[in-house]
Amino acid sequence: MMDITPINHLQEGIGFETQGKIWKIIADQNASLLVVQIRDGEAYQTSFAAIETQKQVVLWKNFTLEENWWVGMSLVHQNVLLLHTYPDTQKPQPQGLIAVDITSQEILWQTEELNFYEAIHDKIVVTSPTTSGDFYLTINIKTRKVLERFQELPPEFARKNENKSMIFPFHYQDETAYFQTVAIFLKKKFNLQIVQAVDYLEYDNFIIISYFYENAGELMNNLMVLDHNGAVLFHQNIEKQLTGIGLDTFFVFKNELFFVKHKALLQSLKF
């Protein structure tokens, strides 16, 4: 399949370009806030950036810690970014927490004694390893003050791994009937031959499809947005020369479509 002609009839929002690869993006469920983790393999450095999406403002970027490689993001909540570290690089299991104030970029507290578990019902649940097993605690994210302590986690705190503010697509592998349905639609309507997998989401009156295809032996990834009548509002390549397919190639947040283009550019489109 040949390269497509780029189409865009949607209003562009944020455009945030990085020096390294965009590794992970998390959102504050109660604010128009995204935090982006960037990993620069050549410099062996992990940095973070905060974006206020409603105002389309990059609040800050290039934020690093003293440990600037073996570090990752757990959560952003109540204007606090919760990070975790990997003390044992041979066994990369998250351990310890660092709380960073979004406004000031100051470290509020840090500990090696707590591990992040989940944010449930506006409560931050952490574990505290002991010789007899894990204690579950709920804490104040700004102060680390322990609010509750449990030997066993109550049923209402069952891990959900949900962020309802970020809407991710369904991911269909090529052996599924859903993939075949989308593949037939794209072939008949646009003469597109897709392979391996597809990300698909119906949002409001829009259909968003991220599909993979082969071009001159290379695996490519294009993103397409259709209106409810099937008219193409957006169609562009977002990744070339892939070594494999990815998950969650886009998401919707606060009525905007976000996607990463060529690993280093975070873009959004307004519906």
Short mmCIF file of N, CA, C and O in Angstrom, two decimals, residues 6 39 42 72 80 82 92 97 104 111 119-120 131 162 173 181 189 197 208-209 215 222 247 257 269:
data_model
loop_
_atom_site.label_atom_id
_atom_site.label_comp_id
_atom_site.label_asym_id
_atom_site.label_seq_id
_atom_site.Cartn_x
_atom_site.Cartn_y
_atom_site.Cartn_z
N PRO A 6 -2.08 13.32 3.24
CA PRO A 6 -2.55 13.79 4.54
C PRO A 6 -3.79 14.67 4.44
O PRO A 6 -3.90 15.51 3.53
N ARG A 39 11.95 9.62 27.61
CA ARG A 39 13.21 8.89 27.84
C ARG A 39 14.15 9.14 26.66
O ARG A 39 13.82 8.88 25.51
N GLU A 42 20.03 8.09 24.36
CA GLU A 42 21.41 8.49 24.11
C GLU A 42 22.01 9.19 25.33
O GLU A 42 23.17 8.97 25.70
N GLY A 72 9.81 6.19 37.17
CA GLY A 72 8.59 6.15 36.38
C GLY A 72 7.45 6.88 37.07
O GLY A 72 7.58 7.32 38.22
N VAL A 80 -0.45 16.95 42.38
CA VAL A 80 0.77 16.30 42.84
C VAL A 80 1.11 15.15 41.88
O VAL A 80 0.24 14.34 41.55
N LEU A 82 3.07 11.75 41.44
CA LEU A 82 3.65 10.69 42.25
C LEU A 82 4.52 9.82 41.35
O LEU A 82 4.05 9.22 40.39
N PRO A 92 13.57 -4.96 37.76
CA PRO A 92 12.88 -3.67 37.75
C PRO A 92 11.45 -3.72 38.32
O PRO A 92 10.47 -3.69 37.59
N LEU A 97 8.47 5.98 46.74
CA LEU A 97 7.64 7.00 46.11
C LEU A 97 8.26 8.38 46.31
O LEU A 97 8.90 8.65 47.33
N SER A 104 5.07 24.13 41.78
CA SER A 104 6.41 24.59 42.14
C SER A 104 7.53 23.67 41.67
O SER A 104 8.70 24.05 41.69
N THR A 111 9.95 8.57 50.04
CA THR A 111 10.15 7.46 50.97
C THR A 111 10.49 6.20 50.18
O THR A 111 10.04 6.03 49.05
N ALA A 119 -5.31 4.42 43.05
CA ALA A 119 -6.14 5.54 43.49
C ALA A 119 -7.60 5.12 43.30
O ALA A 119 -8.03 4.84 42.17
N ILE A 120 -8.33 5.04 44.40
CA ILE A 120 -9.70 4.55 44.36
C ILE A 120 -10.58 5.47 45.19
O ILE A 120 -10.26 5.76 46.34
N THR A 131 7.60 -7.96 57.32
CA THR A 131 8.07 -9.35 57.34
C THR A 131 6.90 -10.32 57.22
O THR A 131 7.07 -11.44 56.77
N GLU A 162 -8.15 2.09 36.47
CA GLU A 162 -8.97 2.91 35.59
C GLU A 162 -8.59 4.37 35.71
O GLU A 162 -8.26 4.85 36.80
N GLN A 173 -6.82 -7.55 17.59
CA GLN A 173 -5.80 -8.31 16.85
C GLN A 173 -6.42 -8.91 15.59
O GLN A 173 -7.63 -9.06 15.49
N THR A 181 -14.03 -6.97 10.61
CA THR A 181 -15.09 -6.02 10.28
C THR A 181 -14.50 -4.66 9.89
O THR A 181 -14.89 -4.07 8.88
N LYS A 189 -14.25 0.97 1.48
CA LYS A 189 -14.48 2.41 1.38
C LYS A 189 -13.26 3.18 0.92
O LYS A 189 -13.37 4.16 0.18
N ALA A 197 -3.22 -5.55 13.47
CA ALA A 197 -4.10 -5.08 14.54
C ALA A 197 -4.67 -3.72 14.17
O ALA A 197 -4.19 -3.04 13.26
N ILE A 208 -12.79 6.87 15.28
CA ILE A 208 -11.34 7.05 15.26
C ILE A 208 -10.70 5.69 15.05
O ILE A 208 -10.96 4.75 15.80
N ILE A 209 -9.87 5.58 14.03
CA ILE A 209 -9.24 4.31 13.68
C ILE A 209 -7.74 4.51 13.52
O ILE A 209 -7.29 5.37 12.76
N ASN A 215 4.24 -1.08 3.79
CA ASN A 215 4.62 -0.28 2.63
C ASN A 215 6.08 -0.56 2.31
O ASN A 215 6.96 -0.25 3.13
N ASN A 222 -1.11 4.52 10.58
CA ASN A 222 -1.85 5.72 10.22
C ASN A 222 -3.01 5.93 11.18
O ASN A 222 -3.56 4.97 11.73
N LEU A 247 0.14 -0.59 21.61
CA LEU A 247 -1.19 -0.49 22.20
C LEU A 247 -1.49 0.98 22.49
O LEU A 247 -0.59 1.79 22.68
N LEU A 257 -8.64 14.74 20.98
CA LEU A 257 -7.95 13.52 20.56
C LEU A 257 -6.45 13.74 20.66
O LEU A 257 -5.91 14.67 20.04
N LEU A 269 -6.14 17.08 18.63
CA LEU A 269 -7.14 17.63 17.72
C LEU A 269 -8.41 17.85 18.50
O LEU A 269 -8.81 17.02 19.32
#
